[in-house]
Amino acid sequence: MSDKLPVISIVCPFFNEEDGVSLFLKETSRVLNEIQKPFEIVAVNDGSEDSTLEKLFNAKEEYPELRVINLSRNFGKEAALTAGLDSAKGEVIIPIDADLQNPPELIKEFIVQWQKGFDVVLAKRNNRASENITKRIPAKLFYKFHNTISNTKIPEDVGDFRLMTRKVVNSIRKLPENQRFMKGIFAWVGFRTTTIEYNHVKREAGKTSFQGRKLLDLAIDDLTSFSIIPLRIWISIGSVIALISFFYGSFIILRTLVLGIDLPGYASMVTMVLFLGGIQLISIGVLGEYVGRIYKEVKQRPSYIIENEY
Ligand code: UDP
Ligand code: MG
């Protein structure tokens, strides 16, 4: 690496991306060389089980700006990104995916916007055609739901691909939580922001790590990190049920006083008991989710461990 401090830090998490390494480095460094500012590429190997690390390591000769941070195991993309942000040295930091779904060409436009004085430049996908419908619709619903119940609004169709100045990244690094949902954290810190649009492209090589269960986990992590409405809602639901029960109870008592005892009613009783049982279990489940998060946070484990930097 050169002695000069880099102006631009590219931060890229790698998890089983052996087929994409060389193309990614080629494309990214081509664009960066055209920008003509000192740069570094911080590649975080997130416990890949294939030859990603080896490929990155071997590429260091050809790309002196490449730094390889090797995590001790797979900590997940959010943690890998955190590791990258922590060790990036540039004045502006640009997280990017290794699969070239975020076109490196856009970095030029990022820099233009930064020079206009913005602290954050977001890249908004103006199409999700590159992803299949099973991912598109849940994503859409997720953004809607998140933004309804959380005060931290996440801009729709904006991923981690963005430019942030040192100021912004330093603020992010000050947040002590170790379960890091980066999209939410990015949005939470604020700063002067602008958005540019781009075409999301198909994955160049390898396959996506986020599907089905993993996406659902991410969504739950996010909602519980950035909103306590799932906890509060039970106050409203409970109050409504209590109110209805009160009126219904009064009605039954009155009816019994006027018309005498009328025994049938087994079906309605069973229904009610089961319904309330269900509601209670759900609310306890939600409570448990939050308690679980508190438990994980109070242990204060780091969100990642670095095996070595190469
Ligand atoms: N990734 C990672 N750790 C993981 C899963 C993914 O570092 O546990 C990286 C992956 O190598 C890629 C980026 O995160 O650079 C985005 O992953 P992917 O393309 O699978 O997600 P998608 O684009 O499908 O949302
Ligand atoms: Mg991808």
XYZ file of C-alpha atoms and ligand atoms in Angstrom:
336
model
C 0.000 0.000 0.000
C 1.141 3.517 -0.691
C 2.242 5.741 2.169
C -0.250 8.433 1.301
C -3.504 8.218 3.184
C -6.274 7.161 0.840
C -9.031 9.621 -0.011
C -11.463 6.924 -1.086
C -12.004 3.702 0.833
C -13.994 0.984 -0.865
C -15.338 -1.495 1.666
C -16.452 -4.834 0.355
C -17.597 -7.915 2.294
C -16.816 -11.265 0.673
C -18.589 -14.479 1.529
C -17.946 -17.403 -0.825
C -17.293 -15.185 -3.818
C -14.336 -17.031 -5.354
C -15.727 -16.665 -8.879
C -16.234 -12.957 -8.489
C -12.998 -11.780 -6.884
C -10.909 -11.050 -9.960
C -13.679 -9.389 -11.950
C -14.665 -7.266 -8.986
C -11.118 -6.045 -8.393
C -10.569 -5.392 -12.061
C -13.728 -3.341 -12.520
C -13.473 -1.443 -9.273
C -9.826 -0.492 -9.597
C -10.358 0.534 -13.220
C -13.005 3.043 -12.151
C -10.963 4.231 -9.191
C -7.863 4.763 -11.269
C -9.902 6.936 -13.587
C -10.983 9.112 -10.671
C -7.318 9.789 -9.911
C -7.458 10.087 -6.179
C -5.531 7.884 -3.747
C -7.748 4.955 -2.796
C -7.794 1.673 -0.931
C -9.963 -1.379 -1.332
C -10.780 -2.950 2.011
C -11.900 -6.498 1.333
C -13.424 -8.217 4.344
C -13.420 -11.970 4.052
C -16.411 -13.076 6.098
C -15.384 -16.662 6.810
C -15.681 -17.884 3.228
C -15.545 -21.649 2.856
C -14.167 -21.554 -0.652
C -10.950 -20.083 -2.026
C -12.028 -16.441 -1.705
C -9.335 -15.597 0.838
C -6.632 -17.217 -1.234
C -7.785 -15.370 -4.347
C -7.837 -12.054 -2.488
C -4.447 -12.739 -1.042
C -2.956 -13.555 -4.425
C -4.469 -10.434 -5.942
C -2.501 -8.194 -3.598
C 0.472 -8.240 -5.905
C -1.496 -6.901 -8.823
C -3.507 -4.470 -6.708
C -1.282 -2.761 -4.095
C -4.292 -0.745 -2.879
C -5.994 -3.923 -1.717
C -6.183 -4.664 2.011
C -7.604 -7.968 3.108
C -9.242 -8.231 6.521
C -9.894 -11.834 7.386
C -12.588 -12.497 9.994
C -12.189 -15.553 12.188
C -15.469 -17.066 10.919
C -18.670 -16.068 9.147
C -20.204 -13.253 11.157
C -22.759 -12.171 8.573
C -22.790 -9.293 6.154
C -23.692 -6.604 8.691
C -20.750 -7.505 10.905
C -18.392 -7.790 7.940
C -19.423 -4.350 6.809
C -18.850 -3.015 10.311
C -15.361 -4.511 10.309
C -14.679 -2.795 6.995
C -15.938 0.589 8.181
C -13.824 0.276 11.317
C -10.607 -0.229 9.422
C -11.195 2.051 6.429
C -8.848 5.035 6.441
C -10.261 7.210 3.662
C -11.966 10.588 3.765
C -14.946 9.037 2.057
C -16.053 5.458 2.509
C -18.044 3.476 -0.021
C -19.479 0.069 0.903
C -20.124 -2.083 -2.144
C -21.168 -5.696 -2.817
C -18.664 -8.127 -4.252
C -21.054 -9.453 -6.875
C -20.965 -6.293 -9.028
C -24.689 -5.781 -8.566
C -23.672 -2.275 -7.546
C -21.977 -0.890 -10.654
C -18.559 0.586 -9.671
C -19.007 3.136 -12.454
C -21.400 4.963 -10.127
C -18.532 5.802 -7.766
C -17.625 8.658 -10.116
C -21.054 10.202 -9.625
C -20.728 9.656 -5.847
C -17.533 11.690 -5.865
C -19.141 14.472 -7.896
C -21.970 14.741 -5.368
C -19.534 14.618 -2.468
C -17.585 17.506 -3.968
C -20.850 19.447 -4.068
C -20.876 19.189 -0.292
C -23.050 16.184 0.521
C -22.052 13.927 3.412
C -24.086 10.954 2.238
C -24.795 9.951 -1.342
C -27.346 7.158 -1.669
C -27.754 4.945 -4.697
C -31.351 4.048 -5.399
C -32.170 1.069 -7.591
C -34.675 2.209 -10.139
C -35.481 -1.358 -11.029
C -35.479 -4.583 -9.147
C -35.959 -6.584 -12.290
C -32.692 -8.329 -11.601
C -34.256 -10.007 -8.596
C -37.057 -12.482 -8.690
C -40.539 -11.776 -7.481
C -40.197 -13.837 -4.294
C -37.659 -11.290 -3.114
C -39.163 -8.159 -4.614
C -42.588 -8.300 -3.010
C -41.402 -9.153 0.522
C -38.829 -6.372 0.203
C -41.496 -3.875 -0.739
C -43.772 -4.962 2.122
C -40.860 -4.845 4.503
C -39.962 -1.232 3.677
C -43.617 -0.181 3.975
C -44.017 -1.927 7.314
C -40.728 -0.671 8.689
C -41.419 2.918 7.765
C -44.895 2.759 9.269
C -43.814 1.534 12.661
C -40.373 3.088 13.022
C -39.245 6.664 13.463
C -36.065 5.932 11.535
C -37.236 5.868 7.934
C -35.286 3.623 5.579
C -35.366 4.921 2.015
C -36.923 2.347 -0.276
C -34.720 0.433 -2.741
C -31.533 1.879 -1.292
C -28.984 -0.721 -0.284
C -25.663 -0.434 1.481
C -24.044 0.922 -1.679
C -23.478 4.598 -0.912
C -20.839 7.205 -0.178
C -20.288 8.420 3.376
C -17.802 10.968 4.597
C -15.473 10.327 7.502
C -17.778 12.357 9.763
C -20.677 10.034 9.038
C -18.651 6.869 9.481
C -17.200 8.111 12.754
C -20.720 8.709 14.031
C -21.755 5.229 12.980
C -18.769 3.761 14.753
C -19.785 5.508 17.970
C -23.025 3.513 18.145
C -22.203 0.835 20.683
C -24.735 -1.828 19.714
C -23.200 -5.052 18.527
C -26.196 -6.346 16.598
C -25.904 -4.055 13.697
C -28.614 -3.680 11.116
C -26.651 -1.362 8.874
C -29.461 0.015 6.728
C -31.181 1.245 9.845
C -27.992 2.541 11.442
C -27.050 4.408 8.263
C -30.460 6.070 8.214
C -30.416 6.813 11.927
C -27.255 8.946 11.899
C -28.681 11.357 9.314
C -26.417 14.070 7.762
C -26.791 15.951 4.505
C -27.994 13.401 2.020
C -28.644 13.188 -1.686
C -29.809 10.292 -3.828
C -28.810 9.187 -7.288
C -30.457 6.425 -9.303
C -28.991 3.413 -11.023
C -29.926 0.176 -12.699
C -29.459 -2.807 -10.447
C -27.847 -5.559 -12.453
C -27.857 -9.330 -12.242
C -25.260 -11.063 -10.144
C -22.055 -11.641 -12.128
C -20.939 -14.817 -10.401
C -21.802 -17.016 -7.466
C -25.186 -16.925 -5.791
C -27.079 -14.770 -3.301
C -26.740 -15.496 0.410
C -30.000 -13.850 1.291
C -33.120 -15.813 0.691
C -36.101 -17.079 2.641
C -35.225 -17.643 6.255
C -32.184 -15.371 6.260
C -34.180 -12.456 4.891
C -36.888 -13.043 7.475
C -34.286 -13.054 10.257
C -32.881 -9.805 8.937
C -36.348 -8.253 8.879
C -37.062 -9.299 12.479
C -33.661 -8.021 13.599
C -34.367 -4.712 11.987
C -37.884 -4.234 13.270
C -36.900 -5.037 16.819
C -33.824 -2.777 16.629
C -35.596 0.224 15.282
C -39.084 0.152 16.736
C -40.785 -0.721 19.999
C -44.220 -0.589 18.446
C -44.404 -4.406 18.340
C -44.177 -4.227 22.155
C -46.563 -1.364 22.597
C -49.231 -2.634 20.281
C -50.278 -5.190 22.902
C -51.395 -2.383 25.169
C -53.859 -1.290 22.516
C -54.941 -4.799 21.585
C -55.331 -5.710 25.269
C -57.315 -2.568 25.983
C -59.710 -3.173 23.117
C -60.251 -6.778 24.135
C -60.773 -5.749 27.764
C -63.309 -3.137 26.736
C -65.231 -5.562 24.559
C -65.175 -8.146 27.363
C -66.508 -5.576 29.807
C -69.531 -4.765 27.656
C -70.159 -8.365 26.766
C -69.838 -9.368 30.443
C -72.291 -6.657 31.507
C -74.707 -7.816 28.860
C -74.535 -11.421 30.045
C -74.985 -10.463 33.686
C -77.981 -8.300 32.859
C -79.484 -10.968 30.663
C -79.031 -13.579 33.400
C -80.675 -11.255 35.948
C -83.638 -10.635 33.668
C -84.095 -13.944 31.914
C -82.522 -16.346 34.436
C -79.671 -18.813 33.858
C -79.194 -20.023 30.334
C -76.512 -22.728 30.218
C -75.602 -23.297 26.541
C -72.606 -21.290 25.345
C -69.869 -23.891 25.215
C -68.794 -22.968 21.690
C -68.444 -19.257 22.366
C -66.529 -19.945 25.558
C -64.044 -22.296 23.964
C -63.547 -19.881 21.097
C -62.833 -17.058 23.453
C -60.433 -18.994 25.638
C -58.479 -20.200 22.626
C -58.452 -16.776 21.027
C -57.146 -15.104 24.148
C -54.626 -17.902 24.672
C -53.325 -17.297 21.174
C -53.104 -13.552 21.651
C -51.227 -14.004 24.901
C -48.737 -16.414 23.379
C -48.020 -14.052 20.503
C -47.463 -11.134 22.815
C -45.181 -13.174 25.059
C -43.289 -14.231 21.946
C -42.739 -10.620 20.939
C -41.656 -9.792 24.462
C -39.235 -12.716 24.284
C -37.765 -11.412 21.066
C -36.891 -8.120 22.724
C -35.615 -9.761 25.897
C -33.423 -11.952 23.679
C -31.992 -8.871 22.039
C -31.301 -7.247 25.389
C -29.597 -10.450 26.485
C -27.372 -10.432 23.398
C -26.504 -6.767 23.877
C -25.641 -6.942 27.575
C -23.115 -9.674 26.902
C -21.198 -6.979 25.015
C -19.520 -9.348 22.657
C -17.802 -7.703 19.730
C -19.749 -7.968 16.484
C -16.770 -9.541 14.715
C -13.297 -10.908 15.353
C -10.393 -10.310 12.996
C -8.158 -13.299 12.395
C -5.563 -11.214 10.612
C -5.044 -8.374 8.207
C -3.084 -9.117 5.073
N -21.946 -11.423 2.402
C -21.128 -11.480 3.539
N -21.457 -12.346 4.561
C -22.592 -13.141 4.514
C -23.407 -13.045 3.358
C -23.070 -12.175 2.334
O -20.121 -10.796 3.641
O -22.825 -13.903 5.449
C -21.583 -10.490 1.308
C -21.527 -11.105 -0.090
O -20.283 -11.676 -0.353
C -21.789 -9.888 -0.962
C -22.719 -9.040 -0.113
O -22.574 -9.502 1.216
O -20.607 -9.136 -1.205
C -24.166 -9.137 -0.574
O -24.588 -10.473 -0.555
P -25.572 -11.078 -1.632
O -25.193 -10.640 -3.009
O -25.642 -12.549 -1.388
O -26.950 -10.398 -1.231
P -28.096 -9.846 -2.209
O -27.423 -8.958 -3.207
O -28.680 -11.052 -2.850
O -29.031 -9.139 -1.305
Mg -25.952 -9.415 -4.412
